[in-house]
Amino acid sequence: MLFDANTRLIKVIATIALLYVLYKEFTNQVFEAVIGFSLIILLYFVLLWARETWLSGVKYAVISLLILAIELILNDVYGITDAALLWPLVWILATVYDKYKYLSSILALLTIVVFICISRPVTFTAPLILVGLFIVVLIRKIWKNAYRMKELHLQEINKAHQELKEAHAELQEATMNSMKYAALEERIRLAREIHDGLGHQLTSLIIQLQALEIMLPDEPKKASEVTTQLLQIARQAMAEVRFSVREWSSDEMGLGIIALKGLVSQIQGRSPIKFNFVQESKISEWPNETSIVLYRTLQESLTNILRHSNATSVTIHLQEVNDEIILKVSDNGDYVNEVPLKAGFGLNGMIERCQQHGGTCTFTSAKPHGLCIEITLPIEKRSHHDIHNP
């Protein structure tokens, strides 16, 4: 907008200057000469104020040649040697250089030649100044276009950055929803196990307690044996309760380890591969960003195994050591150390994601064959209570 305002101001100043030159310098000429100079001024008005969409290279060439032709006619017929009205033409041709490079240069050169031909006395100072004017206007035009391109590029970068931020936020939200779904599915699975396992044992315990009540008066010895069985059932039920409580309390936010387990359970449900999730240490609550990185990298690891490994079993090891989370995913697939690992978009994405959060992601061969992916992430902040190893 600033450049547009400046351009309009320059056009107004140029128009006033042309009218002033016509009135001051050429009104004392013969009538035919005044008509010729007026026609030149009119042609300049067309160049200055016509819409850019209307003007074209051909029209610039025709109008410029008409101006030069009138100047030559006035010089030849009336002996007029004042070429002051050629100066604006050099300026105008320089302003359209970016659109019509060769045409603008040729017409400007032709204008300078005509200027030399009709000017008296002959001097090279004015033509050099004309060349300098063309170069100065051209440099200003180039700088103006560069500034516009810079502003446009900056706007595009800002727009792309905003779109990237929105896409990242949407991706984070989608990941969070996926993790919540996985955690919910894992909780439903645990609830089902409690219902099926603990419910069955409690039912059996109730039935045998009812039988024990009948046996006590008549068969005290057999009742003692039944009591032992009942204690065993009760201990099994208690073990089920403790395991389930540990599973439920492993992640109070529902976005950490329970989401990882839920992801493994989801994939296990649609794959013949046997998955084994091993928690090797106490686990603390993780920040959402850390949980998302672990979830996404585990998801990509398991997806890569399903697509390329031909594995029959996968083991996931998770532990916290020295304020770091270590996640290892090992399979018994086809990969052997002799074959160079070609990291595609997914594996490279895992590496970059871990590095962005101050961690690492490495790939080694498993024995005797298969791939081991080890992800290490720092724990940004720990909760006040840890979850004991099951």
Short mmCIF file of C-alpha atoms in Angstrom, two decimals, residues 62-320:
data_model
loop_
_atom_site.label_atom_id
_atom_site.label_comp_id
_atom_site.label_asym_id
_atom_site.label_seq_id
_atom_site.Cartn_x
_atom_site.Cartn_y
_atom_site.Cartn_z
CA VAL A 62 3.31 2.32 -30.28
CA ILE A 63 2.89 5.26 -27.87
CA SER A 64 6.65 5.61 -27.35
CA LEU A 65 7.33 5.56 -31.09
CA LEU A 66 4.58 8.16 -31.65
CA ILE A 67 6.23 10.46 -29.10
CA LEU A 68 9.63 10.01 -30.80
CA ALA A 69 8.12 10.49 -34.24
CA ILE A 70 6.42 13.76 -33.21
CA GLU A 71 9.68 15.01 -31.71
CA LEU A 72 11.56 14.21 -34.93
CA ILE A 73 8.85 15.88 -37.06
CA LEU A 74 8.91 19.01 -34.91
CA ASN A 75 12.68 19.09 -35.19
CA ASP A 76 12.74 18.48 -38.92
CA VAL A 77 9.82 20.76 -39.95
CA TYR A 78 10.01 23.56 -37.39
CA GLY A 79 13.63 23.25 -36.30
CA ILE A 80 12.75 22.72 -32.64
CA THR A 81 15.80 21.40 -30.80
CA ASP A 82 14.39 21.27 -27.27
CA ALA A 83 14.09 17.58 -26.29
CA ALA A 84 12.95 18.13 -22.70
CA LEU A 85 9.79 16.08 -23.27
CA LEU A 86 11.87 12.93 -23.86
CA TRP A 87 13.01 12.79 -20.24
CA PRO A 88 9.70 11.47 -18.89
CA LEU A 89 9.69 8.72 -21.54
CA VAL A 90 12.99 7.34 -20.24
CA TRP A 91 11.58 7.31 -16.70
CA ILE A 92 8.35 5.54 -17.79
CA LEU A 93 10.25 2.93 -19.81
CA ALA A 94 12.46 2.19 -16.80
CA THR A 95 9.37 1.61 -14.60
CA VAL A 96 8.09 -1.16 -16.94
CA TYR A 97 11.45 -2.89 -17.31
CA ASP A 98 10.40 -5.82 -15.12
CA LYS A 99 7.50 -6.62 -17.49
CA TYR A 100 9.09 -5.83 -20.89
CA LYS A 101 12.84 -6.11 -20.42
CA TYR A 102 14.04 -6.16 -24.02
CA LEU A 103 11.35 -3.81 -25.33
CA SER A 104 11.94 -1.31 -22.55
CA SER A 105 15.72 -1.34 -23.09
CA ILE A 106 15.42 -0.94 -26.87
CA LEU A 107 12.91 1.91 -26.63
CA ALA A 108 15.00 3.68 -23.97
CA LEU A 109 18.10 3.37 -26.16
CA LEU A 110 16.15 4.66 -29.14
CA THR A 111 14.90 7.60 -27.06
CA ILE A 112 18.45 8.52 -26.08
CA VAL A 113 19.52 8.34 -29.74
CA VAL A 114 16.65 10.64 -30.78
CA PHE A 115 17.56 12.96 -27.90
CA ILE A 116 21.13 13.22 -29.24
CA CYS A 117 19.91 13.74 -32.81
CA ILE A 118 17.60 16.68 -32.07
CA SER A 119 19.46 18.38 -29.23
CA ARG A 120 21.56 21.45 -30.06
CA PRO A 121 24.30 22.03 -29.23
CA VAL A 122 25.43 18.40 -29.28
CA THR A 123 26.68 17.32 -25.85
CA PHE A 124 27.11 13.95 -24.16
CA THR A 125 26.32 15.20 -20.68
CA ALA A 126 22.54 15.08 -21.11
CA PRO A 127 22.50 11.59 -22.70
CA LEU A 128 24.65 10.29 -19.85
CA ILE A 129 22.22 11.81 -17.40
CA LEU A 130 19.39 10.09 -19.27
CA VAL A 131 21.22 6.77 -18.98
CA GLY A 132 21.75 7.46 -15.29
CA LEU A 133 18.06 8.29 -14.90
CA PHE A 134 17.08 5.02 -16.53
CA ILE A 135 19.45 3.05 -14.28
CA VAL A 136 18.34 4.86 -11.09
CA VAL A 137 14.63 4.33 -11.83
CA LEU A 138 15.35 0.73 -12.77
CA ILE A 139 17.21 0.11 -9.51
CA ARG A 140 14.37 1.68 -7.55
CA LYS A 141 11.89 -0.53 -9.42
CA ILE A 142 13.95 -3.64 -8.70
CA TRP A 143 14.22 -2.70 -5.02
CA LYS A 144 10.48 -2.04 -4.90
CA ASN A 145 9.69 -5.43 -6.42
CA ALA A 146 12.17 -7.12 -4.09
CA TYR A 147 10.47 -5.48 -1.12
CA ARG A 148 7.06 -6.61 -2.35
CA MET A 149 8.32 -10.14 -2.89
CA LYS A 150 9.84 -10.12 0.57
CA GLU A 151 6.57 -8.98 2.11
CA LEU A 152 4.63 -11.54 0.10
CA HIS A 153 7.08 -14.28 1.05
CA LEU A 154 6.86 -13.25 4.70
CA GLN A 155 3.05 -13.38 4.53
CA GLU A 156 3.21 -16.83 2.95
CA ILE A 157 5.65 -18.01 5.62
CA ASN A 158 3.42 -16.66 8.39
CA LYS A 159 0.39 -18.28 6.79
CA ALA A 160 2.23 -21.58 6.38
CA HIS A 161 3.47 -21.33 9.98
CA GLN A 162 -0.06 -20.72 11.23
CA GLU A 163 -1.38 -23.64 9.18
CA LEU A 164 1.44 -25.80 10.50
CA LYS A 165 0.61 -24.79 14.07
CA GLU A 166 -3.05 -25.62 13.49
CA ALA A 167 -2.16 -28.95 11.87
CA HIS A 168 0.18 -29.74 14.77
CA ALA A 169 -2.54 -28.88 17.27
CA GLU A 170 -5.02 -31.08 15.38
CA LEU A 171 -2.47 -33.90 15.26
CA GLN A 172 -1.79 -33.56 18.98
CA GLU A 173 -5.52 -33.59 19.68
CA ALA A 174 -6.00 -36.64 17.46
CA THR A 175 -3.14 -38.41 19.24
CA MET A 176 -4.59 -37.53 22.63
CA ASN A 177 -7.97 -38.87 21.56
CA SER A 178 -6.33 -42.04 20.25
CA MET A 179 -4.47 -42.46 23.54
CA LYS A 180 -7.63 -41.88 25.54
CA TYR A 181 -9.43 -44.46 23.41
CA ALA A 182 -6.60 -46.95 23.91
CA ALA A 183 -6.59 -46.27 27.66
CA LEU A 184 -10.37 -46.67 27.81
CA GLU A 185 -10.16 -49.91 25.89
CA GLU A 186 -7.48 -51.15 28.27
CA ARG A 187 -9.61 -50.26 31.27
CA ILE A 188 -12.57 -52.08 29.74
CA ARG A 189 -10.33 -55.11 29.23
CA LEU A 190 -9.24 -54.95 32.88
CA ALA A 191 -12.84 -54.58 34.02
CA ARG A 192 -13.77 -57.62 31.94
CA GLU A 193 -10.91 -59.60 33.51
CA ILE A 194 -12.05 -58.58 36.98
CA HIS A 195 -15.58 -59.59 36.17
CA ASP A 196 -14.65 -62.91 34.57
CA GLY A 197 -11.74 -63.92 36.83
CA LEU A 198 -12.60 -62.48 40.22
CA GLY A 199 -16.34 -62.97 39.73
CA HIS A 200 -15.86 -66.65 38.94
CA GLN A 201 -13.62 -67.18 41.95
CA LEU A 202 -15.98 -65.37 44.31
CA THR A 203 -18.90 -67.41 42.99
CA SER A 204 -16.94 -70.60 43.61
CA LEU A 205 -16.00 -69.34 47.06
CA ILE A 206 -19.64 -68.62 47.97
CA ILE A 207 -20.81 -72.07 46.81
CA GLN A 208 -18.11 -73.87 48.78
CA LEU A 209 -18.78 -71.75 51.87
CA GLN A 210 -22.41 -72.82 51.68
CA ALA A 211 -21.26 -76.45 51.42
CA LEU A 212 -18.86 -75.91 54.31
CA GLU A 213 -21.70 -74.69 56.49
CA ILE A 214 -23.47 -78.02 55.92
CA MET A 215 -20.31 -80.14 56.43
CA LEU A 216 -19.15 -78.62 59.72
CA PRO A 217 -21.52 -80.51 62.07
CA ASP A 218 -21.20 -83.97 60.46
CA GLU A 219 -17.84 -84.02 58.59
CA PRO A 220 -15.33 -81.79 60.42
CA LYS A 221 -12.31 -83.47 58.76
CA LYS A 222 -13.65 -82.92 55.25
CA ALA A 223 -14.63 -79.40 56.26
CA SER A 224 -10.98 -78.74 57.19
CA GLU A 225 -9.88 -79.82 53.69
CA VAL A 226 -12.49 -77.58 52.11
CA THR A 227 -11.23 -74.69 54.25
CA THR A 228 -7.78 -75.10 52.71
CA GLN A 229 -9.27 -74.97 49.23
CA LEU A 230 -11.28 -71.90 50.17
CA LEU A 231 -8.11 -70.16 51.41
CA GLN A 232 -6.42 -70.94 48.11
CA ILE A 233 -9.36 -69.50 46.13
CA ALA A 234 -9.37 -66.41 48.35
CA ARG A 235 -5.61 -65.88 47.80
CA GLN A 236 -6.08 -66.21 44.03
CA ALA A 237 -8.89 -63.67 44.18
CA MET A 238 -6.69 -61.31 46.20
CA ALA A 239 -3.90 -61.70 43.63
CA GLU A 240 -6.39 -60.82 40.89
CA VAL A 241 -7.45 -57.73 42.84
CA ARG A 242 -3.87 -56.60 43.44
CA PHE A 243 -2.93 -57.08 39.79
CA SER A 244 -5.98 -55.17 38.58
CA VAL A 245 -5.42 -52.35 41.08
CA ARG A 246 -1.81 -52.04 39.94
CA GLU A 247 -2.94 -51.93 36.32
CA TRP A 248 -5.55 -49.27 37.03
CA SER A 249 -3.23 -47.16 39.17
CA SER A 250 -0.26 -47.40 36.81
CA ASP A 251 -1.34 -44.16 35.17
CA GLU A 252 -3.82 -41.90 36.92
CA MET A 253 -3.93 -39.58 33.91
CA GLY A 254 -4.79 -42.47 31.62
CA LEU A 255 -2.33 -41.23 28.98
CA GLY A 256 0.89 -42.98 29.96
CA ILE A 257 1.64 -46.63 30.43
CA ILE A 258 -1.99 -47.71 30.31
CA ALA A 259 -2.35 -46.07 26.88
CA LEU A 260 0.75 -47.96 25.71
CA LYS A 261 -0.71 -51.21 26.98
CA GLY A 262 -4.01 -50.37 25.36
CA LEU A 263 -2.25 -49.79 22.04
CA VAL A 264 -0.54 -53.17 22.30
CA SER A 265 -3.86 -54.82 23.13
CA GLN A 266 -5.51 -53.18 20.11
CA ILE A 267 -2.83 -54.45 17.74
CA GLN A 268 -2.79 -57.86 19.40
CA GLY A 269 -6.51 -58.16 18.68
CA ARG A 270 -6.03 -57.87 14.92
CA SER A 271 -2.67 -59.62 14.45
CA PRO A 272 -1.47 -63.23 14.79
CA ILE A 273 1.78 -61.98 16.32
CA LYS A 274 2.26 -62.68 20.03
CA PHE A 275 2.95 -59.49 22.02
CA ASN A 276 4.51 -59.42 25.47
CA PHE A 277 4.57 -56.16 27.47
CA VAL A 278 7.17 -56.17 30.27
CA GLN A 279 7.36 -53.40 32.86
CA GLU A 280 10.80 -53.63 34.45
CA SER A 281 10.77 -50.82 37.04
CA LYS A 282 8.68 -48.30 38.91
CA ILE A 283 6.84 -45.97 36.57
CA SER A 284 6.00 -42.34 37.35
CA GLU A 285 3.36 -40.11 35.82
CA TRP A 286 4.57 -38.51 32.58
CA PRO A 287 3.81 -35.11 31.06
CA ASN A 288 1.40 -35.23 28.13
CA GLU A 289 4.16 -34.37 25.61
CA THR A 290 6.29 -37.28 26.83
CA SER A 291 3.31 -39.63 26.73
CA ILE A 292 2.50 -38.57 23.18
CA VAL A 293 6.08 -39.15 21.97
CA LEU A 294 6.19 -42.63 23.53
CA TYR A 295 2.76 -43.50 22.17
CA ARG A 296 3.55 -42.33 18.63
CA THR A 297 6.96 -44.01 18.51
CA LEU A 298 5.56 -47.29 19.86
CA GLN A 299 2.73 -47.06 17.34
CA GLU A 300 5.17 -46.54 14.47
CA SER A 301 7.41 -49.36 15.76
CA LEU A 302 4.56 -51.86 15.89
CA THR A 303 3.20 -50.72 12.52
CA ASN A 304 6.66 -51.24 11.00
CA ILE A 305 6.81 -54.73 12.50
CA LEU A 306 3.38 -55.64 11.13
CA ARG A 307 4.28 -54.43 7.63
CA HIS A 308 7.84 -55.57 7.13
CA SER A 309 9.21 -57.95 9.76
CA ASN A 310 7.37 -61.28 9.24
CA ALA A 311 7.80 -61.69 13.00
CA THR A 312 5.83 -64.13 15.16
CA SER A 313 6.57 -62.55 18.54
CA VAL A 314 7.30 -59.08 19.86
CA THR A 315 8.48 -58.04 23.31
CA ILE A 316 8.07 -54.52 24.66
CA HIS A 317 10.28 -53.61 27.63
CA LEU A 318 9.58 -50.42 29.61
CA GLN A 319 11.61 -49.02 32.48
CA GLU A 320 12.71 -45.79 34.12
#
